[in-house]
Structure formats: C-alpha cells, structure tokens
Amino acid sequence: MDEFAVIARYFTPVKNHAQSVLVGVGDDCALLNPPAGQQLVSSIDTLVEGVHFLPDTAADRLAWRLLGAAVSDLAAMGATPLWLSLSVTLPAVNESWLEAFSRELHRAVDKYALVLIGGDTSRGPLSLTAQVTGAVPPGRAMLRTGARVGDIVYVTGSLGDSRAGLALQQQEELPALDEDSRSYLLGRFFAPTPRWHEGELIRDLASSCIDISDGLLADLSHLLAASEAGAVLNLDALPLSAALQQAFPEHARDWALAGGEDFELCFTLPEHKVPVLESRLQLLSTPVTPVGVIVDQPGIRVRENNQVPYSIEPAGYRHF
Ligand code: ADP
Ligand code: MG
C-alpha cells in the first residue's frame, strides 16, 4: 500500500455534510467557508512515540488522546469545533494499526463535532499531529489573561480520574474495586471528555479559562502568570469522584492536583455572575465546583480544614 492508498482507505471521510467545507481531503488544500461573522480559533498538538506515549500504546487510545487534547484546547477558549487536519508519520504501513487508529479517529471526529479536512502522510518514527480549528462569536474567546482579584476559581467535572485509570493499567497489585468504578476510571483515561459544550456556555461569563492537561496546579499557574495574579485553593473542595476515592484514597488529592490528562476546564468568574452560571449549567449534566479564589499575592497557596494557607509548587511535565 502506498501513501495515496493509505489516505484513500483510512483518512478519507465517507461523506461530508458540513456547510463549512467546500473541498476536503483530496485536493491540494481544503477549501473552507468560515461561519459568518465568527472568529476562528486554531491549535496544533503533536504526539511523538517515546516522548508523549510509550512504544506499543494501542492505536485506538492514541486516536482519542490526540483528539481529546486538541478539542480540549478549543474548549478552553470557548470555541465550537469545526475542522481537523491530521499529519501522521508512520514507520511502516501496518494495516491492523491503521485500521484501529483510523476507526477510532473517525469516531472521535464525530463525537467531537469535527470534520477531517486534510492532512499529510509520511514515513518516519511514529508521530501524530492534529491541527484543529473552531469558531467563537467576536470577542467571546476566553483567554488566560482575564482573572481578577476576587474572582472565583472553578473546575468542571472531577479531577485525578485519568491518573487513576493509568495506575489501573500499570499497577500489578490492584485495589479492591467494583466493576463499575473500574471501568469508569479506565474510561476517563482512554476516552477524554473535552468540555467544549461547557466552554460554549461559559464563554460570555468567565473572566479567564485554561484546560487542565498537566494537572490543576501546573495549568492554573500558567493562567495566574498570564493574569499577573495568584490564587488560594481550598483542598477540601476538590471534586473527587467516588471511584477515585474508593480505589486510591491515599493518592486521590495529589492526583487531583497534579495528575495529568484530566481535560477538564479551570475558569475564573466574577462573583456577581455566579447565579447566571448556575442557571445556565442546569442545561448540562457536568458539575462545576468552586475550588478557590483569585488573590493579589502571586503563586498558588492551598488551605485545608480552614487553616492558614501555605504555598505549594506546581509540578508539571516540561520538555526542556
Ligand atoms: P500534497 O502532495 O499536495 O501535500 P498529499 O499527497 O500530501 O498532497 O495529500 C493529498 C490529499 O490527502 C490532500 O488533500 C491532503 O490534505 C490529504 N491527506 C494526506 N494525508 C492525510 C491524512 N493523514 N489525513 C487526512 N487527509 C490527508
Ligand atoms: Mg503532503
């Protein structure tokens, strides 16, 4: 199978009903119709074997991880997903790998409301790149820079579950755990739930937003640096799932603060907008939880049991 057969067989969408795509896979470029009056939002992410994932990671997991992270970036800006371009570099044409990867990729594309509009295919060490574009009404994109003293810090969903799902994969001695909790935690690891519906609902309310990919502390610290502010977090308020607490009671809090790949949103909200937020979120089943407040003093401090806050260092993965 040559490159063109690979593209035709695995990376050409069956049909395209998107109004925004005039020409998709197959020509030199995609030809696109941006939604009238909207701003475009764009992000690109690469996964390299041996750097972002272990050799022999299942192809289906890679597809969900790649798109989950990319769509989560759109969600963090409050953007509605539109288009995906995909670059794949493969050491060889391995049909069973391509079969699994592309099947799950197309499922993820559908689930996340994207259209695959093109890409690139070449030979080399395994590497996957997703470039996504979304749309927002003008001026409505949520930035990292807008947090102000007194704003409340919220997170969506629950934190630490994906790290627990990873542990269930890796650990030899597994905790006693009912089957529902086990599959819940594994699902949170294997199938990220980027919160773009939530992003759309809060984009005209939140003062700032970031998605949590490297852990709450690490990502919140980026938002705080951009906003030139600090935060005090209430550790007792962290949203921990019942499954996480049941499986890993001794790690739950650490993983909520610093476990990776939650793909939840962390956003800040002026206090007077809390009632609007609450009424609006009734449209969704995703919980949002206030976990802290923005303060003047830079950095992150945490408190528990209503004691005096103490400083904490954000630990997160860095490439260089
Ligand atoms: P070019 O030589 O002009 O770069 P390519 O041969 O790389 O064109 O690609 C041919 C068509 O297939 C283009 O429309 C391109 O966007 C699309 N394409 C290539 N690789 C992929 C891929 N992995 N996923 C989706 N579309 C792809
Ligand atoms: Mg090309």
XYZ file of C-alpha atoms in Angstrom, residues 39-193:
155
model
C -13.655 34.490 14.744
C -11.563 31.404 14.038
C -9.619 29.705 16.835
C -6.713 27.411 15.961
C -4.463 24.998 17.842
C -1.989 22.218 16.977
C -0.718 19.279 19.042
C 1.842 16.568 18.359
C 2.268 13.156 19.965
C 5.685 11.537 19.473
C 6.295 7.891 20.310
C 8.708 7.559 23.203
C 8.097 11.165 24.281
C 4.334 11.519 24.737
C 3.401 7.850 24.786
C 5.098 4.505 25.365
C 6.013 2.372 22.360
C 3.234 -0.169 21.773
C 0.484 2.087 23.086
C -2.730 0.856 21.454
C -3.612 2.736 18.265
C -7.212 3.318 19.372
C -6.085 5.001 22.566
C -3.765 7.276 20.558
C -6.621 8.488 18.379
C -8.755 9.505 21.366
C -5.808 11.022 23.217
C -4.750 13.071 20.188
C -8.191 14.496 19.514
C -9.185 14.769 23.169
C -6.244 17.057 23.866
C -6.792 19.115 20.716
C -10.516 19.650 21.310
C -9.828 20.440 24.958
C -7.705 23.386 23.792
C -10.651 24.641 21.729
C -12.909 24.169 24.759
C -10.581 26.263 26.888
C -11.124 29.199 24.516
C -14.890 28.622 24.388
C -14.692 27.641 20.702
C -17.106 25.430 18.806
C -15.119 22.704 16.961
C -15.066 22.880 13.149
C -12.134 21.295 11.320
C -9.299 18.821 11.816
C -6.092 18.446 9.798
C -4.089 15.343 10.581
C -0.420 14.641 10.000
C 0.709 11.050 10.508
C 4.296 9.846 10.291
C 4.495 6.070 10.297
C 7.499 3.729 10.376
C 5.676 1.323 8.021
C 2.216 0.601 6.666
C 0.824 -1.624 9.405
C -2.736 -2.313 8.335
C -4.054 -3.538 11.638
C -2.608 -0.455 13.354
C -4.063 1.855 10.684
C -7.396 0.058 10.869
C -7.685 0.566 14.644
C -6.304 4.106 14.631
C -8.487 5.378 11.806
C -11.652 3.656 13.090
C -11.335 5.375 16.464
C -10.164 8.616 14.872
C -13.354 8.830 12.787
C -15.442 8.003 15.861
C -13.703 10.732 17.838
C -14.117 13.184 14.946
C -17.889 12.515 15.004
C -18.162 12.683 18.768
C -16.287 15.982 18.951
C -18.263 17.512 16.052
C -15.208 17.963 13.810
C -14.699 17.355 10.080
C -11.427 15.822 8.839
C -10.455 18.210 6.042
C -6.943 17.065 5.104
C -3.510 16.236 6.333
C -0.171 14.787 5.486
C 1.193 11.239 5.468
C 4.856 10.362 5.567
C 7.332 7.718 6.695
C 9.481 8.040 9.801
C 9.386 7.468 13.559
C 5.756 7.276 14.771
C 4.372 10.753 15.306
C 0.830 12.173 15.130
C -0.156 15.802 14.757
C -3.658 17.250 14.958
C -4.412 20.790 13.948
C -7.904 21.887 14.945
C -9.894 24.993 14.146
C -13.017 26.210 15.894
C -15.188 29.321 15.931
C -16.312 31.876 18.510
C -18.512 34.966 18.318
C -16.263 38.032 18.036
C -14.618 38.994 21.318
C -16.009 35.975 23.174
C -12.916 33.757 23.261
C -11.811 33.029 26.827
C -8.176 33.964 27.406
C -5.740 33.156 30.191
C -5.202 36.819 30.904
C -8.506 37.961 32.381
C -8.539 36.683 36.009
C -9.075 39.495 38.547
C -8.687 39.620 42.328
C -11.849 38.323 43.965
C -12.880 36.102 41.043
C -13.865 32.564 41.975
C -11.828 29.669 40.557
C -13.976 26.828 39.196
C -13.224 23.434 37.715
C -15.535 21.256 35.628
C -16.130 17.550 36.267
C -13.826 15.684 38.626
C -10.038 15.649 38.833
C -7.484 12.849 39.126
C -9.555 10.107 37.472
C -7.361 9.801 34.391
C -4.254 9.344 36.542
C -6.118 6.612 38.409
C -7.033 4.972 35.109
C -3.341 4.990 34.201
C -2.476 3.385 37.538
C -5.055 0.649 36.932
C -3.218 -0.070 33.672
C 0.234 -0.118 35.172
C -0.017 -1.453 38.693
C 0.380 -5.106 39.391
C -1.367 -5.064 42.734
C -4.777 -3.610 42.074
C -7.038 -2.153 44.725
C -10.314 -3.913 45.544
C -12.780 -2.127 43.294
C -16.243 -2.791 41.936
C -16.516 -3.273 38.185
C -18.435 -0.031 37.534
C -15.810 2.086 39.266
C -13.035 0.279 37.478
C -14.489 0.813 34.038
C -15.333 4.425 34.908
C -11.701 5.201 35.777
C -10.323 3.370 32.747
C -12.810 5.237 30.558
C -11.614 8.558 31.932
C -8.099 7.566 30.868
C -8.953 6.058 27.479
C -11.698 8.385 26.276
C -11.152 12.003 27.320
C -14.275 14.196 27.518
